């Protein structure tokens, strides 16, 4: 998207006692909006979670590592899923792309109302045997508060996070972005207190964005540039690495019975990628081959079990 230049910055402050991220993400949020054809409140929710994903993903170290953020709720949107890597690539989808509900009492898009009560699940797949899974109840449904609560509760890392998505007229993105600031273990109380003071003066991220502040300027504002060191500037984008091979693997996980059923129906099977909408079709011969593979795989699994 030529109109937007999405990127994030990674920074430290107070001699490494504070680590910080800030991002501008309007381009990737607009791309998500176009792919999923979301209504405004869903655009806002997905945009906030994508922005969080970009920054949280950057905490991982390896190119293969994958972060998944999943929100499940009892509201009309039902939830959202976002995945991100460590290099600024992010993608996601809402469970229900079109939700039309009245604005909240502040006159803003009612993201919490669209999501409802539920849970936030954070899955970090760091290439170990088992991914690390953490889950918390949603404390607000406005996403930023829920993620801060997750870090405080599940990982014991005091975290301040702001996420904002601002629409031009009807449903076209004007700006989106956010910041994420964490206190590292051993951070002295006076540093924490100073940061709290600064954060009290922060109105909202959308306010920063509306004023055209860059990620660097947002961090300079919150952290005072005296000790701030910006270490990286990373382009970020909506990226889906799907391929027929990957979709095949997903098909294999549905199991032999379902595959047989698809074959029996005799039609080519068309699957579309949840993240980017790209369509993949499998004709009869391909399904038969898959069925063969799936049979073999369950046989192997059985053998492992004994
Ligand atoms: Zn895809």
mmCIF file of C-alpha atoms and ligand atoms in Angstrom:
data_model
loop_
_atom_site.group_PDB
_atom_site.id
_atom_site.type_symbol
_atom_site.label_atom_id
_atom_site.label_comp_id
_atom_site.label_asym_id
_atom_site.label_seq_id
_atom_site.Cartn_x
_atom_site.Cartn_y
_atom_site.Cartn_z
ATOM 1 C CA UNK A 1 0.000 0.000 0.000
ATOM 2 C CA UNK A 2 1.729 3.087 -1.187
ATOM 3 C CA UNK A 3 -0.345 5.519 0.834
ATOM 4 C CA UNK A 4 0.911 4.172 4.165
ATOM 5 C CA UNK A 5 4.355 3.300 5.468
ATOM 6 C CA UNK A 6 3.932 0.813 8.242
ATOM 7 C CA UNK A 7 6.820 0.185 10.588
ATOM 8 C CA UNK A 8 7.631 -0.377 14.212
ATOM 9 C CA UNK A 9 10.487 0.665 16.387
ATOM 10 C CA UNK A 10 12.097 -1.272 19.175
ATOM 11 C CA UNK A 11 13.711 0.664 21.996
ATOM 12 C CA UNK A 12 15.168 0.590 25.464
ATOM 13 C CA UNK A 13 15.131 3.210 28.179
ATOM 14 C CA UNK A 14 16.563 3.648 31.676
ATOM 15 C CA UNK A 15 19.624 1.528 30.896
ATOM 16 C CA UNK A 16 17.589 -1.442 29.757
ATOM 17 C CA UNK A 17 15.183 -1.432 32.704
ATOM 18 C CA UNK A 18 12.405 -0.520 30.272
ATOM 19 C CA UNK A 19 11.808 -2.030 26.873
ATOM 20 C CA UNK A 20 9.428 -0.413 24.439
ATOM 21 C CA UNK A 21 7.828 -0.828 21.057
ATOM 22 C CA UNK A 22 5.724 1.511 18.968
ATOM 23 C CA UNK A 23 4.172 0.972 15.571
ATOM 24 C CA UNK A 24 2.218 2.642 12.824
ATOM 25 C CA UNK A 25 0.000 0.115 11.086
ATOM 26 C CA UNK A 26 -2.687 1.815 8.970
ATOM 27 C CA UNK A 27 -1.590 0.050 5.774
ATOM 28 C CA UNK A 28 -1.810 -3.464 7.140
ATOM 29 C CA UNK A 29 -5.063 -2.728 8.953
ATOM 30 C CA UNK A 30 -6.534 -1.306 5.742
ATOM 31 C CA UNK A 31 -5.407 -4.415 3.896
ATOM 32 C CA UNK A 32 -7.087 -6.621 6.524
ATOM 33 C CA UNK A 33 -10.237 -4.527 6.192
ATOM 34 C CA UNK A 34 -10.300 -5.022 2.443
ATOM 35 C CA UNK A 35 -9.599 -8.771 2.619
ATOM 36 C CA UNK A 36 -12.287 -9.461 5.208
ATOM 37 C CA UNK A 37 -14.673 -6.690 4.239
ATOM 38 C CA UNK A 38 -15.166 -5.831 7.894
ATOM 39 C CA UNK A 39 -17.673 -3.407 9.358
ATOM 40 C CA UNK A 40 -16.129 -0.461 11.299
ATOM 41 C CA UNK A 41 -16.258 -1.961 14.798
ATOM 42 C CA UNK A 42 -14.645 -5.174 13.503
ATOM 43 C CA UNK A 43 -11.998 -3.160 11.620
ATOM 44 C CA UNK A 44 -11.171 -1.410 14.891
ATOM 45 C CA UNK A 45 -10.978 -4.665 16.863
ATOM 46 C CA UNK A 46 -8.935 -6.511 14.253
ATOM 47 C CA UNK A 47 -6.703 -3.469 13.724
ATOM 48 C CA UNK A 48 -5.931 -3.237 17.435
ATOM 49 C CA UNK A 49 -5.131 -6.945 17.711
ATOM 50 C CA UNK A 50 -2.976 -6.880 14.540
ATOM 51 C CA UNK A 51 -1.048 -3.915 15.958
ATOM 52 C CA UNK A 52 -0.525 -5.746 19.250
ATOM 53 C CA UNK A 53 0.565 -8.835 17.308
ATOM 54 C CA UNK A 54 3.223 -6.938 15.368
ATOM 55 C CA UNK A 55 4.793 -5.596 18.575
ATOM 56 C CA UNK A 56 4.431 -8.775 20.643
ATOM 57 C CA UNK A 57 5.810 -10.851 17.763
ATOM 58 C CA UNK A 58 8.940 -8.710 17.739
ATOM 59 C CA UNK A 59 9.790 -10.019 21.219
ATOM 60 C CA UNK A 60 10.467 -13.463 19.761
ATOM 61 C CA UNK A 61 13.934 -14.245 18.493
ATOM 62 C CA UNK A 62 13.810 -16.774 15.691
ATOM 63 C CA UNK A 63 12.445 -16.299 12.178
ATOM 64 C CA UNK A 64 10.453 -19.539 12.558
ATOM 65 C CA UNK A 65 8.804 -18.519 15.839
ATOM 66 C CA UNK A 66 5.102 -17.852 15.639
ATOM 67 C CA UNK A 67 2.862 -15.908 17.989
ATOM 68 C CA UNK A 68 -0.900 -16.460 17.972
ATOM 69 C CA UNK A 69 -3.367 -14.176 19.743
ATOM 70 C CA UNK A 70 -6.895 -15.470 19.995
ATOM 71 C CA UNK A 71 -9.839 -13.738 21.565
ATOM 72 C CA UNK A 72 -13.049 -15.643 22.133
ATOM 73 C CA UNK A 73 -16.148 -13.850 23.285
ATOM 74 C CA UNK A 74 -19.893 -14.194 23.646
ATOM 75 C CA UNK A 75 -20.583 -10.961 21.727
ATOM 76 C CA UNK A 76 -21.748 -10.750 18.104
ATOM 77 C CA UNK A 77 -18.182 -10.782 16.694
ATOM 78 C CA UNK A 78 -17.470 -14.033 18.625
ATOM 79 C CA UNK A 79 -13.745 -13.424 18.471
ATOM 80 C CA UNK A 80 -10.592 -12.780 16.480
ATOM 81 C CA UNK A 81 -7.380 -14.562 15.664
ATOM 82 C CA UNK A 82 -4.044 -12.965 14.772
ATOM 83 C CA UNK A 83 -0.642 -14.507 14.125
ATOM 84 C CA UNK A 84 2.685 -12.717 13.871
ATOM 85 C CA UNK A 85 6.345 -13.508 13.413
ATOM 86 C CA UNK A 86 9.328 -11.648 14.836
ATOM 87 C CA UNK A 87 9.962 -9.649 11.679
ATOM 88 C CA UNK A 88 6.850 -7.505 11.294
ATOM 89 C CA UNK A 89 4.700 -9.976 9.356
ATOM 90 C CA UNK A 90 1.186 -10.271 10.686
ATOM 91 C CA UNK A 91 -2.184 -11.629 9.577
ATOM 92 C CA UNK A 92 -5.547 -12.291 11.143
ATOM 93 C CA UNK A 93 -9.264 -12.736 10.780
ATOM 94 C CA UNK A 94 -12.430 -11.981 12.690
ATOM 95 C CA UNK A 95 -14.854 -14.824 13.413
ATOM 96 C CA UNK A 96 -17.678 -12.558 12.246
ATOM 97 C CA UNK A 97 -16.593 -9.801 9.822
ATOM 98 C CA UNK A 98 -19.785 -7.762 9.837
ATOM 99 C CA UNK A 99 -21.116 -6.578 13.185
ATOM 100 C CA UNK A 100 -23.395 -3.587 13.414
ATOM 101 C CA UNK A 101 -23.939 -2.329 16.945
ATOM 102 C CA UNK A 102 -24.511 1.143 18.387
ATOM 103 C CA UNK A 103 -21.561 3.246 19.577
ATOM 104 C CA UNK A 104 -20.645 2.990 23.272
ATOM 105 C CA UNK A 105 -21.479 5.676 25.844
ATOM 106 C CA UNK A 106 -18.396 7.667 24.792
ATOM 107 C CA UNK A 107 -19.662 7.728 21.210
ATOM 108 C CA UNK A 108 -16.856 5.398 20.098
ATOM 109 C CA UNK A 109 -16.948 2.103 18.212
ATOM 110 C CA UNK A 110 -18.007 -0.443 20.816
ATOM 111 C CA UNK A 111 -15.202 -3.017 20.479
ATOM 112 C CA UNK A 112 -15.853 -4.458 23.959
ATOM 113 C CA UNK A 113 -19.544 -4.844 23.154
ATOM 114 C CA UNK A 114 -18.772 -6.618 19.882
ATOM 115 C CA UNK A 115 -16.422 -9.085 21.568
ATOM 116 C CA UNK A 116 -18.353 -9.610 24.786
ATOM 117 C CA UNK A 117 -17.143 -11.629 27.751
ATOM 118 C CA UNK A 118 -14.594 -14.328 27.110
ATOM 119 C CA UNK A 119 -10.917 -15.163 27.035
ATOM 120 C CA UNK A 120 -7.616 -14.091 25.512
ATOM 121 C CA UNK A 121 -5.272 -16.916 24.584
ATOM 122 C CA UNK A 122 -1.633 -16.289 23.720
ATOM 123 C CA UNK A 123 0.242 -19.117 22.024
ATOM 124 C CA UNK A 124 3.991 -18.756 21.542
ATOM 125 C CA UNK A 125 5.407 -21.391 19.257
ATOM 126 C CA UNK A 126 9.144 -21.023 19.758
ATOM 127 C CA UNK A 127 10.129 -24.208 17.978
ATOM 128 C CA UNK A 128 10.193 -26.189 21.228
ATOM 129 C CA UNK A 129 8.361 -29.479 21.625
ATOM 130 C CA UNK A 130 5.255 -27.798 22.988
ATOM 131 C CA UNK A 131 4.160 -24.230 22.339
ATOM 132 C CA UNK A 132 3.727 -22.026 25.412
ATOM 133 C CA UNK A 133 0.044 -21.303 25.971
ATOM 134 C CA UNK A 134 -1.278 -18.650 28.335
ATOM 135 C CA UNK A 135 -4.883 -17.702 28.851
ATOM 136 C CA UNK A 136 -6.694 -14.993 30.793
ATOM 137 C CA UNK A 137 -10.277 -13.852 31.116
ATOM 138 C CA UNK A 138 -11.038 -10.672 29.225
ATOM 139 C CA UNK A 139 -11.024 -7.793 31.696
ATOM 140 C CA UNK A 140 -12.413 -5.163 29.339
ATOM 141 C CA UNK A 141 -12.765 -6.496 25.789
ATOM 142 C CA UNK A 142 -11.130 -3.289 24.529
ATOM 143 C CA UNK A 143 -8.034 -5.403 23.729
ATOM 144 C CA UNK A 144 -5.190 -3.178 25.033
ATOM 145 C CA UNK A 145 -6.306 -3.614 28.664
ATOM 146 C CA UNK A 146 -6.741 -7.333 28.101
ATOM 147 C CA UNK A 147 -3.204 -7.710 26.780
ATOM 148 C CA UNK A 148 -1.763 -5.650 29.654
ATOM 149 C CA UNK A 149 -3.674 -7.895 32.043
ATOM 150 C CA UNK A 150 -2.335 -10.983 30.280
ATOM 151 C CA UNK A 151 1.273 -9.829 30.725
ATOM 152 C CA UNK A 152 0.774 -8.829 34.343
ATOM 153 C CA UNK A 153 -1.094 -11.966 35.253
ATOM 154 C CA UNK A 154 0.337 -14.705 33.097
ATOM 155 C CA UNK A 155 3.933 -13.578 32.626
ATOM 156 C CA UNK A 156 4.357 -11.242 35.637
ATOM 157 C CA UNK A 157 5.654 -8.446 33.401
ATOM 158 C CA UNK A 158 4.222 -5.007 34.209
ATOM 159 C CA UNK A 159 3.093 -3.700 30.828
ATOM 160 C CA UNK A 160 1.518 -0.537 29.498
ATOM 161 C CA UNK A 161 -0.055 -0.809 26.083
ATOM 162 C CA UNK A 162 -2.070 1.514 23.905
ATOM 163 C CA UNK A 163 -3.706 0.519 20.622
ATOM 164 C CA UNK A 164 -5.657 2.776 18.295
ATOM 165 C CA UNK A 165 -7.475 2.607 14.981
ATOM 166 C CA UNK A 166 -8.973 5.719 13.492
ATOM 167 C CA UNK A 167 -11.298 5.738 10.510
ATOM 168 C CA UNK A 168 -11.742 8.458 7.890
ATOM 169 C CA UNK A 169 -15.392 8.907 6.963
ATOM 170 C CA UNK A 170 -17.403 5.687 6.782
ATOM 171 C CA UNK A 171 -14.930 2.854 6.813
ATOM 172 C CA UNK A 172 -11.580 3.845 5.306
ATOM 173 C CA UNK A 173 -8.501 3.795 7.517
ATOM 174 C CA UNK A 174 -7.005 7.094 8.531
ATOM 175 C CA UNK A 175 -4.412 5.905 10.989
ATOM 176 C CA UNK A 176 -3.629 2.992 13.244
ATOM 177 C CA UNK A 177 -0.847 2.182 15.636
ATOM 178 C CA UNK A 178 0.176 1.674 19.196
ATOM 179 C CA UNK A 179 2.849 1.346 21.824
ATOM 180 C CA UNK A 180 3.890 -1.343 24.269
ATOM 181 C CA UNK A 181 6.137 -0.600 27.235
ATOM 182 C CA UNK A 182 7.408 -3.137 29.737
ATOM 183 C CA UNK A 183 9.364 -3.016 32.967
ATOM 184 C CA UNK A 184 12.161 -5.541 33.025
ATOM 185 C CA UNK A 185 12.882 -7.684 36.103
ATOM 186 C CA UNK A 186 14.795 -5.734 38.714
ATOM 187 C CA UNK A 187 13.482 -2.388 37.537
ATOM 188 C CA UNK A 188 13.839 0.044 40.497
ATOM 189 C CA UNK A 189 10.631 1.420 42.009
ATOM 190 C CA UNK A 190 11.508 5.013 41.175
ATOM 191 C CA UNK A 191 11.794 4.162 37.465
ATOM 192 C CA UNK A 192 8.413 2.405 37.576
ATOM 193 C CA UNK A 193 6.824 5.331 39.407
ATOM 194 C CA UNK A 194 8.227 7.854 36.962
ATOM 195 C CA UNK A 195 6.806 5.868 34.055
ATOM 196 C CA UNK A 196 3.422 5.624 35.750
ATOM 197 C CA UNK A 197 3.424 9.405 36.149
ATOM 198 C CA UNK A 198 4.191 9.889 32.477
ATOM 199 C CA UNK A 199 1.503 7.420 31.434
ATOM 200 C CA UNK A 200 -1.070 9.253 33.507
ATOM 201 C CA UNK A 201 -0.560 12.208 31.184
ATOM 202 C CA UNK A 202 -1.218 10.118 28.068
ATOM 203 C CA UNK A 203 -4.675 10.751 26.691
ATOM 204 C CA UNK A 204 -5.062 8.017 24.105
ATOM 205 C CA UNK A 205 -3.083 6.551 21.266
ATOM 206 C CA UNK A 206 -5.592 7.801 18.738
ATOM 207 C CA UNK A 207 -4.821 11.259 20.014
ATOM 208 C CA UNK A 208 -1.106 10.764 19.204
ATOM 209 C CA UNK A 209 -1.993 9.328 15.813
ATOM 210 C CA UNK A 210 -4.423 12.084 14.985
ATOM 211 C CA UNK A 211 -1.649 14.591 15.650
ATOM 212 C CA UNK A 212 0.505 12.701 13.159
ATOM 213 C CA UNK A 213 3.068 11.554 15.729
ATOM 214 C CA UNK A 214 5.489 8.894 14.503
ATOM 215 C CA UNK A 215 6.293 5.757 16.561
ATOM 216 C CA UNK A 216 9.592 7.415 17.536
ATOM 217 C CA UNK A 217 7.798 10.549 18.716
ATOM 218 C CA UNK A 218 5.265 8.541 20.709
ATOM 219 C CA UNK A 219 8.043 6.794 22.643
ATOM 220 C CA UNK A 220 9.945 10.060 23.072
ATOM 221 C CA UNK A 221 6.819 11.626 24.500
ATOM 222 C CA UNK A 222 6.110 8.823 26.971
ATOM 223 C CA UNK A 223 9.657 7.918 27.947
ATOM 224 C CA UNK A 224 11.395 11.312 27.686
ATOM 225 C CA UNK A 225 14.276 11.105 25.266
ATOM 226 C CA UNK A 226 16.935 11.478 27.943
ATOM 227 C CA UNK A 227 17.502 7.753 28.275
ATOM 228 C CA UNK A 228 15.607 6.422 25.264
ATOM 229 C CA UNK A 229 17.591 4.341 22.779
ATOM 230 C CA UNK A 230 15.827 3.271 19.613
ATOM 231 C CA UNK A 231 17.580 0.111 18.475
ATOM 232 C CA UNK A 232 15.587 -1.093 15.455
ATOM 233 C CA UNK A 233 13.196 0.194 12.870
ATOM 234 C CA UNK A 234 11.330 -2.725 11.284
ATOM 235 C CA UNK A 235 8.911 -2.466 8.338
ATOM 236 C CA UNK A 236 5.676 -4.315 9.037
ATOM 237 C CA UNK A 237 3.074 -5.707 6.703
ATOM 238 C CA UNK A 238 0.058 -7.925 6.324
ATOM 239 C CA UNK A 239 1.528 -11.157 5.058
ATOM 240 C CA UNK A 240 -0.021 -14.549 4.487
ATOM 241 C CA UNK A 241 2.368 -17.304 3.516
ATOM 242 C CA UNK A 242 -0.318 -19.789 2.547
ATOM 243 C CA UNK A 243 0.260 -22.361 -0.181
ATOM 244 C CA UNK A 244 -1.557 -25.370 -1.572
ATOM 245 C CA UNK A 245 0.799 -27.580 0.392
ATOM 246 C CA UNK A 246 -0.167 -25.932 3.685
ATOM 247 C CA UNK A 247 -3.866 -26.139 2.900
ATOM 248 C CA UNK A 248 -3.320 -29.838 2.126
ATOM 249 C CA UNK A 249 -1.825 -30.313 5.559
ATOM 250 C CA UNK A 250 -4.879 -28.640 7.064
ATOM 251 C CA UNK A 251 -7.123 -30.913 5.019
ATOM 252 C CA UNK A 252 -5.228 -33.931 6.321
ATOM 253 C CA UNK A 253 -5.991 -32.941 9.881
ATOM 254 C CA UNK A 254 -9.745 -33.131 9.223
ATOM 255 C CA UNK A 255 -9.364 -36.917 9.137
ATOM 256 C CA UNK A 256 -10.106 -39.876 6.912
ATOM 257 C CA UNK A 257 -13.845 -39.982 7.500
ATOM 258 C CA UNK A 258 -14.424 -36.400 6.394
ATOM 259 C CA UNK A 259 -12.130 -36.796 3.398
ATOM 260 C CA UNK A 260 -14.075 -39.894 2.295
ATOM 261 C CA UNK A 261 -17.281 -37.937 2.651
ATOM 262 C CA UNK A 262 -15.893 -35.146 0.461
ATOM 263 C CA UNK A 263 -14.899 -37.700 -2.161
ATOM 264 C CA UNK A 264 -18.314 -39.343 -2.032
ATOM 265 C CA UNK A 265 -19.937 -35.996 -2.773
ATOM 266 C CA UNK A 266 -17.992 -36.142 -6.022
ATOM 267 C CA UNK A 267 -17.444 -32.388 -6.359
ATOM 268 C CA UNK A 268 -14.069 -30.699 -6.296
ATOM 269 C CA UNK A 269 -13.450 -29.320 -2.834
ATOM 270 C CA UNK A 270 -12.754 -25.626 -2.597
ATOM 271 C CA UNK A 271 -11.149 -24.185 0.496
ATOM 272 C CA UNK A 272 -10.324 -20.574 1.079
ATOM 273 C CA UNK A 273 -7.556 -19.350 3.329
ATOM 274 C CA UNK A 274 -8.978 -17.781 6.507
ATOM 275 C CA UNK A 275 -6.255 -15.147 6.529
ATOM 276 C CA UNK A 276 -6.109 -13.877 2.951
ATOM 277 C CA UNK A 277 -9.156 -15.317 1.226
ATOM 278 C CA UNK A 278 -7.142 -17.074 -1.472
ATOM 279 C CA UNK A 279 -9.030 -20.072 -2.851
ATOM 280 C CA UNK A 280 -7.575 -23.547 -3.273
ATOM 281 C CA UNK A 281 -9.443 -26.323 -5.010
ATOM 282 C CA UNK A 282 -8.810 -30.034 -4.866
ATOM 283 C CA UNK A 283 -10.159 -32.316 -7.582
ATOM 284 C CA UNK A 284 -11.045 -35.971 -7.216
ATOM 285 C CA UNK A 285 -7.625 -37.464 -7.939
ATOM 286 C CA UNK A 286 -5.972 -35.097 -5.445
ATOM 287 C CA UNK A 287 -8.480 -36.005 -2.762
ATOM 288 C CA UNK A 288 -7.876 -39.690 -3.378
ATOM 289 C CA UNK A 289 -4.165 -39.165 -3.010
ATOM 290 C CA UNK A 290 -4.715 -37.221 0.203
ATOM 291 C CA UNK A 291 -6.912 -39.963 1.516
ATOM 292 C CA UNK A 292 -4.127 -42.425 0.904
ATOM 293 C CA UNK A 293 -1.690 -40.170 2.764
ATOM 294 C CA UNK A 294 -4.104 -39.659 5.621
ATOM 295 C CA UNK A 295 -4.569 -43.435 5.928
ATOM 296 C CA UNK A 296 -0.800 -43.885 6.094
ATOM 297 C CA UNK A 297 -0.430 -41.151 8.670
ATOM 298 C CA UNK A 298 -2.951 -42.572 11.068
ATOM 299 C CA UNK A 299 -1.245 -45.966 10.675
ATOM 300 C CA UNK A 300 2.080 -44.365 11.634
ATOM 301 C CA UNK A 301 0.502 -42.603 14.572
ATOM 302 C CA UNK A 302 -0.970 -45.863 15.736
ATOM 303 C CA UNK A 303 2.402 -47.532 15.545
ATOM 304 C CA UNK A 304 3.960 -44.742 17.642
ATOM 305 C CA UNK A 305 1.365 -45.277 20.308
ATOM 306 C CA UNK A 306 2.141 -48.928 20.864
HETATM 307 ZN ZN1 LIG B 1 -3.591 -17.122 2.874
#
